[in-house]
């Protein structure tokens, strides 16, 4: 794509998408003394004695750090921190628009796991939650796991869990539309990166019938040599049918195709799927299965694109997840909280399901409050809530 400063997309981003504004009008000496010195010293002293007061008297309790190293940005790949910043600004804008939360984009000039973890750990006192974004696999798994262990605030890798939550919500409704339950379905996941691993895990937790994961070398199974620790864990938990071979082999007779990779699936392969097939081809901008092809062979089709029905969009999940976690004062985001978020999203449209309407649109005003309430309630049930 050639650079043209006059194009609308560049004009829209000129100067960035974010600003910081004071909530306190600074119009006279009294207001200045309240907002800053000497009045602020009293608040600082109170927080020094009881750090929990920072939840009430700073913006920390409603502030998210959106953190990336720029190694897995959209479909662009490893483009570096500066080029990733527009995406992180956009994510911060979505937090504001869809959940009323403040968010600060932070891009890091390192890809070293130790350095990323140490940096986020040091800035964490400024924030109520950490949203990890566009960090490539398998490093993203270790970064998230270590930060979850070390920090007393929610840590959430949206590329993994945001995608997984919305996929589960959509698949539950797609099963209903086709007269089945999750337990009836055999699923093939194309892609064993961040999204593929998280989607597989949440579908297993939700009671999926069977699931096989494929990477660029074919079906992930226990007898395959050279598996990473992450893929070995997947192999142990999936593929109860004992399938081996290629993606095409896995898709023969499958009920569901879930694409979270940059691959391409030929129509002849899609044609071999079971009757009433469900195709979620989520690669952007080019889905693994062309939507027109998918509609010829599947009962329900979803993509990651906004120009087709049934868009699987993370914005349905992450704003409400963080809002609910903050409302409950949650120390972490549990697996049950993710499942609760998926259920809330699916129930928003459960009374009006159709093959082209299995998830709400990002602009449905019911979504954020429903997800937030479900997540907060589940946090209290799971014992991770402070409020």
mmCIF file of C-alpha atoms in Angstrom:
data_model
loop_
_atom_site.group_PDB
_atom_site.id
_atom_site.type_symbol
_atom_site.label_atom_id
_atom_site.label_comp_id
_atom_site.label_asym_id
_atom_site.label_seq_id
_atom_site.Cartn_x
_atom_site.Cartn_y
_atom_site.Cartn_z
ATOM 1 C CA UNK A 1 0.000 0.000 0.000
ATOM 2 C CA UNK A 2 1.445 3.353 -1.016
ATOM 3 C CA UNK A 3 1.460 6.233 1.440
ATOM 4 C CA UNK A 4 -0.913 9.084 0.580
ATOM 5 C CA UNK A 5 -1.428 11.606 3.370
ATOM 6 C CA UNK A 6 -4.571 12.857 1.670
ATOM 7 C CA UNK A 7 -6.433 9.542 1.946
ATOM 8 C CA UNK A 8 -9.251 9.425 4.469
ATOM 9 C CA UNK A 9 -7.666 6.662 6.542
ATOM 10 C CA UNK A 10 -4.503 8.701 7.087
ATOM 11 C CA UNK A 11 -6.439 11.895 7.803
ATOM 12 C CA UNK A 12 -8.495 10.023 10.420
ATOM 13 C CA UNK A 13 -5.336 8.955 12.269
ATOM 14 C CA UNK A 14 -3.474 12.249 11.991
ATOM 15 C CA UNK A 15 -2.313 13.335 15.443
ATOM 16 C CA UNK A 16 -3.363 10.000 16.924
ATOM 17 C CA UNK A 17 -6.765 8.911 18.212
ATOM 18 C CA UNK A 18 -6.431 9.694 21.913
ATOM 19 C CA UNK A 19 -6.297 12.666 24.265
ATOM 20 C CA UNK A 20 -6.124 13.026 28.052
ATOM 21 C CA UNK A 21 -8.460 15.543 29.658
ATOM 22 C CA UNK A 22 -8.790 16.593 33.261
ATOM 23 C CA UNK A 23 -12.046 15.773 35.033
ATOM 24 C CA UNK A 24 -11.452 18.731 37.376
ATOM 25 C CA UNK A 25 -11.871 22.240 35.953
ATOM 26 C CA UNK A 26 -8.794 24.290 36.892
ATOM 27 C CA UNK A 27 -10.291 27.765 36.855
ATOM 28 C CA UNK A 28 -9.045 29.475 40.007
ATOM 29 C CA UNK A 29 -6.600 29.231 42.916
ATOM 30 C CA UNK A 30 -8.920 27.050 45.006
ATOM 31 C CA UNK A 31 -9.456 24.432 42.286
ATOM 32 C CA UNK A 32 -5.733 24.338 41.580
ATOM 33 C CA UNK A 33 -4.957 23.781 45.263
ATOM 34 C CA UNK A 34 -7.431 20.896 45.377
ATOM 35 C CA UNK A 35 -6.208 19.201 42.215
ATOM 36 C CA UNK A 36 -2.542 19.720 42.965
ATOM 37 C CA UNK A 37 -0.528 21.137 45.822
ATOM 38 C CA UNK A 38 -1.234 21.457 48.677
ATOM 39 C CA UNK A 39 -4.481 19.442 48.636
ATOM 40 C CA UNK A 40 -3.152 16.453 46.734
ATOM 41 C CA UNK A 41 -0.627 15.787 49.493
ATOM 42 C CA UNK A 42 -3.408 14.736 51.855
ATOM 43 C CA UNK A 43 -4.659 12.154 49.373
ATOM 44 C CA UNK A 44 -1.113 10.890 48.774
ATOM 45 C CA UNK A 45 -0.539 10.494 52.508
ATOM 46 C CA UNK A 46 -3.802 8.586 52.929
ATOM 47 C CA UNK A 47 -2.890 6.191 50.104
ATOM 48 C CA UNK A 48 0.599 5.723 51.571
ATOM 49 C CA UNK A 49 -1.052 4.465 54.756
ATOM 50 C CA UNK A 50 -3.681 2.347 52.948
ATOM 51 C CA UNK A 51 -2.929 1.529 49.318
ATOM 52 C CA UNK A 52 -6.459 0.234 48.715
ATOM 53 C CA UNK A 53 -7.584 3.881 48.757
ATOM 54 C CA UNK A 54 -5.941 4.287 45.341
ATOM 55 C CA UNK A 55 -8.968 2.434 43.966
ATOM 56 C CA UNK A 56 -11.183 5.325 45.080
ATOM 57 C CA UNK A 57 -8.941 8.364 44.774
ATOM 58 C CA UNK A 58 -7.060 7.745 41.504
ATOM 59 C CA UNK A 59 -8.085 6.614 38.049
ATOM 60 C CA UNK A 60 -6.184 3.336 38.535
ATOM 61 C CA UNK A 61 -9.295 1.276 39.242
ATOM 62 C CA UNK A 62 -10.701 2.036 35.774
ATOM 63 C CA UNK A 63 -7.419 2.205 33.836
ATOM 64 C CA UNK A 64 -6.085 -0.457 31.456
ATOM 65 C CA UNK A 65 -2.575 -0.700 30.055
ATOM 66 C CA UNK A 66 -2.705 -1.923 26.447
ATOM 67 C CA UNK A 67 0.740 -3.485 26.016
ATOM 68 C CA UNK A 68 2.389 -4.820 22.858
ATOM 69 C CA UNK A 69 5.819 -5.549 21.441
ATOM 70 C CA UNK A 70 4.528 -5.296 17.861
ATOM 71 C CA UNK A 71 5.401 -8.860 16.872
ATOM 72 C CA UNK A 72 1.970 -10.146 15.759
ATOM 73 C CA UNK A 73 -0.047 -7.125 14.660
ATOM 74 C CA UNK A 74 -3.329 -7.846 12.854
ATOM 75 C CA UNK A 75 -2.396 -9.785 9.725
ATOM 76 C CA UNK A 76 0.742 -7.718 9.292
ATOM 77 C CA UNK A 77 3.045 -9.796 11.488
ATOM 78 C CA UNK A 78 6.169 -8.495 13.188
ATOM 79 C CA UNK A 79 6.108 -4.797 12.285
ATOM 80 C CA UNK A 80 7.678 -3.410 15.460
ATOM 81 C CA UNK A 81 6.481 -1.174 18.274
ATOM 82 C CA UNK A 82 6.121 2.144 16.428
ATOM 83 C CA UNK A 83 4.031 0.620 13.649
ATOM 84 C CA UNK A 84 1.925 -1.203 16.264
ATOM 85 C CA UNK A 85 1.021 1.988 18.112
ATOM 86 C CA UNK A 86 -2.002 2.916 15.938
ATOM 87 C CA UNK A 87 -3.561 -0.451 16.774
ATOM 88 C CA UNK A 88 -2.940 0.028 20.497
ATOM 89 C CA UNK A 89 -4.471 3.515 20.301
ATOM 90 C CA UNK A 90 -7.465 1.967 18.575
ATOM 91 C CA UNK A 91 -7.828 -0.661 21.289
ATOM 92 C CA UNK A 92 -7.738 2.096 23.915
ATOM 93 C CA UNK A 93 -10.463 3.966 22.025
ATOM 94 C CA UNK A 94 -12.611 0.815 22.031
ATOM 95 C CA UNK A 95 -12.236 0.460 25.794
ATOM 96 C CA UNK A 96 -13.502 4.013 26.156
ATOM 97 C CA UNK A 97 -16.369 3.740 23.674
ATOM 98 C CA UNK A 98 -17.729 0.324 24.646
ATOM 99 C CA UNK A 99 -17.055 0.181 28.389
ATOM 100 C CA UNK A 100 -16.347 3.725 29.573
ATOM 101 C CA UNK A 101 -12.860 2.682 30.670
ATOM 102 C CA UNK A 102 -9.630 4.628 30.358
ATOM 103 C CA UNK A 103 -6.757 2.904 28.580
ATOM 104 C CA UNK A 104 -3.170 3.841 27.784
ATOM 105 C CA UNK A 105 -1.349 2.294 24.791
ATOM 106 C CA UNK A 106 2.185 1.127 25.602
ATOM 107 C CA UNK A 107 4.529 -0.341 22.985
ATOM 108 C CA UNK A 108 7.791 -1.903 24.099
ATOM 109 C CA UNK A 109 11.076 -1.868 22.194
ATOM 110 C CA UNK A 110 11.967 -5.414 23.184
ATOM 111 C CA UNK A 111 10.841 -8.912 22.297
ATOM 112 C CA UNK A 112 12.610 -10.558 25.222
ATOM 113 C CA UNK A 113 10.149 -12.289 27.549
ATOM 114 C CA UNK A 114 12.097 -11.436 30.700
ATOM 115 C CA UNK A 115 12.296 -7.769 29.732
ATOM 116 C CA UNK A 116 8.611 -7.557 28.816
ATOM 117 C CA UNK A 117 7.546 -9.160 32.089
ATOM 118 C CA UNK A 118 9.867 -6.969 34.144
ATOM 119 C CA UNK A 119 8.733 -3.790 32.399
ATOM 120 C CA UNK A 120 5.035 -4.493 32.808
ATOM 121 C CA UNK A 121 5.566 -5.532 36.407
ATOM 122 C CA UNK A 122 7.257 -2.193 37.147
ATOM 123 C CA UNK A 123 4.567 -0.032 35.552
ATOM 124 C CA UNK A 124 1.675 -2.088 36.956
ATOM 125 C CA UNK A 125 1.087 0.118 40.051
ATOM 126 C CA UNK A 126 -0.303 2.776 37.682
ATOM 127 C CA UNK A 127 -2.997 0.480 36.306
ATOM 128 C CA UNK A 128 -6.032 -1.537 37.315
ATOM 129 C CA UNK A 129 -5.522 -4.154 34.598
ATOM 130 C CA UNK A 130 -3.148 -5.251 31.834
ATOM 131 C CA UNK A 131 -4.397 -6.055 28.316
ATOM 132 C CA UNK A 132 -1.654 -7.810 26.355
ATOM 133 C CA UNK A 133 -1.960 -7.330 22.625
ATOM 134 C CA UNK A 134 -0.310 -8.597 19.452
ATOM 135 C CA UNK A 135 2.548 -10.521 21.085
ATOM 136 C CA UNK A 136 3.543 -13.511 18.987
ATOM 137 C CA UNK A 137 3.203 -17.125 20.065
ATOM 138 C CA UNK A 138 4.631 -18.992 21.855
ATOM 139 C CA UNK A 139 6.139 -16.082 23.846
ATOM 140 C CA UNK A 140 2.679 -14.670 24.555
ATOM 141 C CA UNK A 141 1.779 -17.720 26.655
ATOM 142 C CA UNK A 142 4.772 -17.304 28.948
ATOM 143 C CA UNK A 143 4.377 -13.530 29.225
ATOM 144 C CA UNK A 144 0.759 -13.842 30.281
ATOM 145 C CA UNK A 145 1.360 -16.753 32.656
ATOM 146 C CA UNK A 146 4.191 -15.003 34.472
ATOM 147 C CA UNK A 147 2.341 -11.709 34.777
ATOM 148 C CA UNK A 148 -0.801 -13.443 36.044
ATOM 149 C CA UNK A 149 1.312 -15.108 38.703
ATOM 150 C CA UNK A 150 3.104 -11.918 39.770
ATOM 151 C CA UNK A 151 0.454 -9.205 39.586
ATOM 152 C CA UNK A 152 -2.585 -8.752 41.871
ATOM 153 C CA UNK A 153 -4.639 -7.259 39.026
ATOM 154 C CA UNK A 154 -6.369 -8.721 35.940
ATOM 155 C CA UNK A 155 -4.037 -9.725 33.101
ATOM 156 C CA UNK A 156 -5.707 -10.655 29.819
ATOM 157 C CA UNK A 157 -4.186 -11.492 26.435
ATOM 158 C CA UNK A 158 -6.957 -10.403 24.100
ATOM 159 C CA UNK A 159 -5.659 -12.210 21.016
ATOM 160 C CA UNK A 160 -6.152 -15.430 22.948
ATOM 161 C CA UNK A 161 -9.091 -14.983 25.246
ATOM 162 C CA UNK A 162 -11.126 -12.265 23.536
ATOM 163 C CA UNK A 163 -11.242 -14.363 20.389
ATOM 164 C CA UNK A 164 -12.018 -17.523 22.348
ATOM 165 C CA UNK A 165 -14.902 -15.954 24.272
ATOM 166 C CA UNK A 166 -16.640 -14.666 21.145
ATOM 167 C CA UNK A 167 -16.023 -17.915 19.250
ATOM 168 C CA UNK A 168 -17.663 -19.906 22.038
ATOM 169 C CA UNK A 169 -20.633 -17.537 22.147
ATOM 170 C CA UNK A 170 -21.108 -17.760 18.391
ATOM 171 C CA UNK A 171 -20.612 -21.520 18.187
ATOM 172 C CA UNK A 172 -23.107 -22.175 20.961
ATOM 173 C CA UNK A 173 -25.722 -20.216 19.001
ATOM 174 C CA UNK A 174 -24.709 -21.773 15.688
ATOM 175 C CA UNK A 175 -25.248 -25.204 17.226
ATOM 176 C CA UNK A 176 -28.701 -24.125 18.367
ATOM 177 C CA UNK A 177 -29.589 -22.802 14.912
ATOM 178 C CA UNK A 178 -28.648 -26.157 13.378
ATOM 179 C CA UNK A 179 -30.501 -28.169 16.029
ATOM 180 C CA UNK A 180 -27.495 -29.402 17.964
ATOM 181 C CA UNK A 181 -25.573 -28.796 21.168
ATOM 182 C CA UNK A 182 -21.849 -28.220 21.684
ATOM 183 C CA UNK A 183 -21.529 -31.819 22.799
ATOM 184 C CA UNK A 184 -22.766 -33.021 19.404
ATOM 185 C CA UNK A 185 -20.053 -31.249 17.434
ATOM 186 C CA UNK A 186 -16.722 -32.407 16.054
ATOM 187 C CA UNK A 187 -14.551 -29.340 15.504
ATOM 188 C CA UNK A 188 -11.409 -28.793 13.464
ATOM 189 C CA UNK A 189 -9.242 -25.828 14.463
ATOM 190 C CA UNK A 190 -6.820 -24.568 11.830
ATOM 191 C CA UNK A 191 -4.047 -22.746 13.646
ATOM 192 C CA UNK A 192 -2.137 -23.578 16.822
ATOM 193 C CA UNK A 193 -1.060 -20.061 17.716
ATOM 194 C CA UNK A 194 -2.424 -17.821 20.451
ATOM 195 C CA UNK A 195 -6.028 -17.769 19.239
ATOM 196 C CA UNK A 196 -6.115 -21.432 18.250
ATOM 197 C CA UNK A 197 -4.833 -22.623 21.613
ATOM 198 C CA UNK A 198 -7.219 -20.405 23.593
ATOM 199 C CA UNK A 199 -10.238 -21.306 21.442
ATOM 200 C CA UNK A 200 -9.468 -24.986 21.850
ATOM 201 C CA UNK A 201 -9.187 -24.698 25.619
ATOM 202 C CA UNK A 202 -12.414 -22.752 26.077
ATOM 203 C CA UNK A 203 -14.339 -25.124 23.792
ATOM 204 C CA UNK A 204 -13.054 -28.088 25.795
ATOM 205 C CA UNK A 205 -14.111 -26.382 29.020
ATOM 206 C CA UNK A 206 -17.568 -25.743 27.549
ATOM 207 C CA UNK A 207 -18.076 -29.431 26.707
ATOM 208 C CA UNK A 208 -17.377 -29.679 22.987
ATOM 209 C CA UNK A 209 -17.874 -33.157 21.539
ATOM 210 C CA UNK A 210 -14.439 -33.606 19.989
ATOM 211 C CA UNK A 211 -11.825 -31.270 18.618
ATOM 212 C CA UNK A 212 -8.723 -31.659 16.483
ATOM 213 C CA UNK A 213 -6.116 -28.937 16.072
ATOM 214 C CA UNK A 214 -4.060 -28.534 12.910
ATOM 215 C CA UNK A 215 -0.940 -26.501 12.278
ATOM 216 C CA UNK A 216 1.140 -26.090 9.120
ATOM 217 C CA UNK A 217 2.335 -29.719 9.455
ATOM 218 C CA UNK A 218 -1.128 -31.226 9.845
ATOM 219 C CA UNK A 219 -3.073 -32.683 12.763
ATOM 220 C CA UNK A 220 -1.529 -32.212 16.196
ATOM 221 C CA UNK A 221 -1.469 -35.621 17.864
ATOM 222 C CA UNK A 222 0.562 -37.374 20.525
ATOM 223 C CA UNK A 223 2.437 -39.568 18.082
ATOM 224 C CA UNK A 224 3.879 -36.659 16.126
ATOM 225 C CA UNK A 225 7.543 -35.886 16.706
ATOM 226 C CA UNK A 226 8.878 -32.437 17.520
ATOM 227 C CA UNK A 227 5.849 -30.990 19.309
ATOM 228 C CA UNK A 228 6.425 -27.929 21.449
ATOM 229 C CA UNK A 229 5.282 -28.086 25.059
ATOM 230 C CA UNK A 230 2.142 -26.114 24.141
ATOM 231 C CA UNK A 231 1.289 -28.447 21.265
ATOM 232 C CA UNK A 232 2.049 -31.517 23.344
ATOM 233 C CA UNK A 233 -0.493 -30.265 25.890
ATOM 234 C CA UNK A 234 -3.017 -29.768 23.083
ATOM 235 C CA UNK A 235 -2.365 -33.248 21.751
ATOM 236 C CA UNK A 236 -3.038 -34.772 25.163
ATOM 237 C CA UNK A 237 -6.374 -32.958 25.563
ATOM 238 C CA UNK A 238 -7.777 -33.200 22.020
ATOM 239 C CA UNK A 239 -8.338 -35.501 19.063
ATOM 240 C CA UNK A 240 -10.176 -38.270 20.863
ATOM 241 C CA UNK A 241 -10.883 -39.807 17.450
ATOM 242 C CA UNK A 242 -7.147 -40.426 16.973
ATOM 243 C CA UNK A 243 -6.947 -38.660 13.630
ATOM 244 C CA UNK A 244 -3.630 -38.265 11.808
ATOM 245 C CA UNK A 245 -2.686 -36.625 8.560
ATOM 246 C CA UNK A 246 -3.477 -33.257 7.020
ATOM 247 C CA UNK A 247 -6.043 -30.536 7.610
ATOM 248 C CA UNK A 248 -8.045 -32.013 4.736
ATOM 249 C CA UNK A 249 -8.070 -35.376 6.514
ATOM 250 C CA UNK A 250 -9.329 -33.741 9.711
ATOM 251 C CA UNK A 251 -12.094 -31.836 7.930
ATOM 252 C CA UNK A 252 -13.630 -34.900 6.301
ATOM 253 C CA UNK A 253 -16.967 -35.362 8.078
ATOM 254 C CA UNK A 254 -16.320 -32.557 10.568
ATOM 255 C CA UNK A 255 -19.220 -30.471 11.827
ATOM 256 C CA UNK A 256 -17.226 -27.290 12.415
ATOM 257 C CA UNK A 257 -14.230 -25.601 10.803
ATOM 258 C CA UNK A 258 -12.627 -22.882 12.915
ATOM 259 C CA UNK A 259 -9.934 -20.977 11.063
ATOM 260 C CA UNK A 260 -7.539 -18.842 13.095
ATOM 261 C CA UNK A 261 -4.571 -18.982 10.760
ATOM 262 C CA UNK A 262 -3.433 -17.424 7.515
ATOM 263 C CA UNK A 263 -3.970 -20.622 5.526
ATOM 264 C CA UNK A 264 -6.348 -21.303 2.653
ATOM 265 C CA UNK A 265 -8.844 -24.175 2.377
ATOM 266 C CA UNK A 266 -9.952 -25.351 -1.038
ATOM 267 C CA UNK A 267 -13.649 -25.784 -1.847
ATOM 268 C CA UNK A 268 -13.146 -29.497 -2.489
ATOM 269 C CA UNK A 269 -12.104 -29.883 1.157
ATOM 270 C CA UNK A 270 -15.003 -27.834 2.508
ATOM 271 C CA UNK A 271 -17.355 -30.006 0.469
ATOM 272 C CA UNK A 272 -16.315 -33.077 2.505
ATOM 273 C CA UNK A 273 -17.640 -31.663 5.784
ATOM 274 C CA UNK A 274 -20.771 -33.043 7.442
ATOM 275 C CA UNK A 275 -24.294 -31.904 6.619
ATOM 276 C CA UNK A 276 -25.342 -28.694 8.389
ATOM 277 C CA UNK A 277 -21.686 -27.734 8.633
ATOM 278 C CA UNK A 278 -20.539 -24.604 10.463
ATOM 279 C CA UNK A 279 -17.625 -22.591 9.057
ATOM 280 C CA UNK A 280 -15.884 -19.906 11.101
ATOM 281 C CA UNK A 281 -13.120 -18.553 8.843
ATOM 282 C CA UNK A 282 -11.649 -15.746 10.907
ATOM 283 C CA UNK A 283 -8.433 -14.734 9.142
ATOM 284 C CA UNK A 284 -8.439 -11.052 8.205
ATOM 285 C CA UNK A 285 -8.681 -9.614 5.629
ATOM 286 C CA UNK A 286 -8.684 -12.895 3.688
ATOM 287 C CA UNK A 287 -10.685 -15.682 5.398
ATOM 288 C CA UNK A 288 -9.320 -19.234 5.164
ATOM 289 C CA UNK A 289 -12.504 -20.208 3.318
ATOM 290 C CA UNK A 290 -13.929 -17.728 0.859
ATOM 291 C CA UNK A 291 -17.324 -16.684 2.306
ATOM 292 C CA UNK A 292 -19.115 -17.364 -0.977
ATOM 293 C CA UNK A 293 -17.639 -20.857 -1.046
ATOM 294 C CA UNK A 294 -18.515 -21.396 2.613
ATOM 295 C CA UNK A 295 -22.150 -20.442 2.035
ATOM 296 C CA UNK A 296 -22.439 -23.066 -0.707
ATOM 297 C CA UNK A 297 -21.571 -25.863 1.708
ATOM 298 C CA UNK A 298 -22.311 -24.683 5.263
ATOM 299 C CA UNK A 299 -25.480 -23.888 7.183
ATOM 300 C CA UNK A 300 -23.817 -21.150 9.252
ATOM 301 C CA UNK A 301 -20.843 -19.012 8.254
ATOM 302 C CA UNK A 302 -18.914 -16.492 10.342
ATOM 303 C CA UNK A 303 -15.843 -14.400 9.560
ATOM 304 C CA UNK A 304 -13.696 -11.765 11.207
ATOM 305 C CA UNK A 305 -14.812 -9.160 8.673
ATOM 306 C CA UNK A 306 -17.337 -6.401 9.206
ATOM 307 C CA UNK A 307 -18.741 -6.613 5.662
ATOM 308 C CA UNK A 308 -20.326 -10.051 6.215
ATOM 309 C CA UNK A 309 -22.910 -11.202 8.785
ATOM 310 C CA UNK A 310 -21.735 -12.940 11.965
ATOM 311 C CA UNK A 311 -18.551 -11.003 12.573
ATOM 312 C CA UNK A 312 -16.434 -12.615 15.307
ATOM 313 C CA UNK A 313 -15.115 -9.403 16.839
ATOM 314 C CA UNK A 314 -13.128 -9.278 20.089
ATOM 315 C CA UNK A 315 -14.763 -5.965 20.964
ATOM 316 C CA UNK A 316 -17.812 -7.963 22.007
ATOM 317 C CA UNK A 317 -15.727 -9.383 24.865
ATOM 318 C CA UNK A 318 -12.758 -7.448 26.199
ATOM 319 C CA UNK A 319 -14.426 -4.137 27.215
ATOM 320 C CA UNK A 320 -17.097 -5.893 29.263
ATOM 321 C CA UNK A 321 -14.618 -8.395 30.701
ATOM 322 C CA UNK A 322 -12.437 -5.629 32.111
ATOM 323 C CA UNK A 323 -15.423 -3.542 33.216
ATOM 324 C CA UNK A 324 -16.841 -6.508 35.112
ATOM 325 C CA UNK A 325 -13.487 -7.353 36.648
ATOM 326 C CA UNK A 326 -13.061 -3.736 37.771
ATOM 327 C CA UNK A 327 -16.604 -3.551 39.156
ATOM 328 C CA UNK A 328 -15.856 -6.587 41.311
ATOM 329 C CA UNK A 329 -12.352 -5.444 42.202
ATOM 330 C CA UNK A 330 -11.151 -8.776 40.813
ATOM 331 C CA UNK A 331 -7.569 -9.803 41.417
ATOM 332 C CA UNK A 332 -7.542 -11.906 38.241
ATOM 333 C CA UNK A 333 -9.676 -13.126 35.364
ATOM 334 C CA UNK A 334 -10.596 -16.759 35.881
ATOM 335 C CA UNK A 335 -11.571 -19.362 33.316
ATOM 336 C CA UNK A 336 -15.110 -19.292 34.686
ATOM 337 C CA UNK A 337 -15.278 -15.530 34.137
ATOM 338 C CA UNK A 338 -14.423 -16.092 30.459
ATOM 339 C CA UNK A 339 -17.123 -18.748 30.177
ATOM 340 C CA UNK A 340 -19.603 -16.375 31.832
ATOM 341 C CA UNK A 341 -18.706 -13.672 29.311
ATOM 342 C CA UNK A 342 -19.336 -16.068 26.419
ATOM 343 C CA UNK A 343 -22.701 -17.066 27.836
ATOM 344 C CA UNK A 344 -23.697 -13.423 28.266
ATOM 345 C CA UNK A 345 -22.796 -12.594 24.662
ATOM 346 C CA UNK A 346 -24.716 -15.573 23.292
ATOM 347 C CA UNK A 347 -27.805 -14.782 25.381
ATOM 348 C CA UNK A 348 -28.022 -11.211 24.074
ATOM 349 C CA UNK A 349 -29.320 -12.566 20.745
ATOM 350 C CA UNK A 350 -30.721 -15.919 21.865
ATOM 351 C CA UNK A 351 -34.311 -14.828 21.245
ATOM 352 C CA UNK A 352 -33.729 -13.912 17.603
ATOM 353 C CA UNK A 353 -31.275 -16.483 16.281
ATOM 354 C CA UNK A 354 -30.894 -17.076 12.565
ATOM 355 C CA UNK A 355 -28.113 -18.476 10.370
ATOM 356 C CA UNK A 356 -26.938 -14.927 9.669
ATOM 357 C CA UNK A 357 -27.431 -13.714 13.255
ATOM 358 C CA UNK A 358 -25.583 -15.816 15.824
ATOM 359 C CA UNK A 359 -23.734 -12.978 17.563
ATOM 360 C CA UNK A 360 -24.683 -9.368 18.279
ATOM 361 C CA UNK A 361 -23.029 -6.552 16.404
ATOM 362 C CA UNK A 362 -20.344 -4.499 18.176
ATOM 363 C CA UNK A 363 -22.816 -1.604 18.344
ATOM 364 C CA UNK A 364 -25.516 -3.508 20.214
ATOM 365 C CA UNK A 365 -25.819 -1.498 23.467
ATOM 366 C CA UNK A 366 -26.851 -4.599 25.423
ATOM 367 C CA UNK A 367 -23.521 -6.371 25.049
ATOM 368 C CA UNK A 368 -21.199 -4.402 27.322
ATOM 369 C CA UNK A 369 -23.543 -4.274 30.329
ATOM 370 C CA UNK A 370 -24.463 -7.958 29.956
ATOM 371 C CA UNK A 371 -20.843 -9.102 29.816
ATOM 372 C CA UNK A 372 -19.787 -6.790 32.633
ATOM 373 C CA UNK A 373 -22.544 -7.991 34.959
ATOM 374 C CA UNK A 374 -21.884 -11.663 34.218
ATOM 375 C CA UNK A 375 -18.132 -11.326 34.722
ATOM 376 C CA UNK A 376 -18.487 -9.386 37.982
ATOM 377 C CA UNK A 377 -20.925 -11.933 39.388
ATOM 378 C CA UNK A 378 -18.677 -14.829 38.412
ATOM 379 C CA UNK A 379 -15.669 -13.090 39.998
ATOM 380 C CA UNK A 380 -17.565 -13.016 43.286
ATOM 381 C CA UNK A 381 -18.522 -16.685 42.943
ATOM 382 C CA UNK A 382 -14.908 -17.609 42.184
ATOM 383 C CA UNK A 383 -13.634 -15.748 45.233
ATOM 384 C CA UNK A 384 -11.352 -13.333 43.365
ATOM 385 C CA UNK A 385 -13.438 -10.201 44.012
ATOM 386 C CA UNK A 386 -12.576 -7.463 46.472
ATOM 387 C CA UNK A 387 -15.860 -5.558 46.048
#
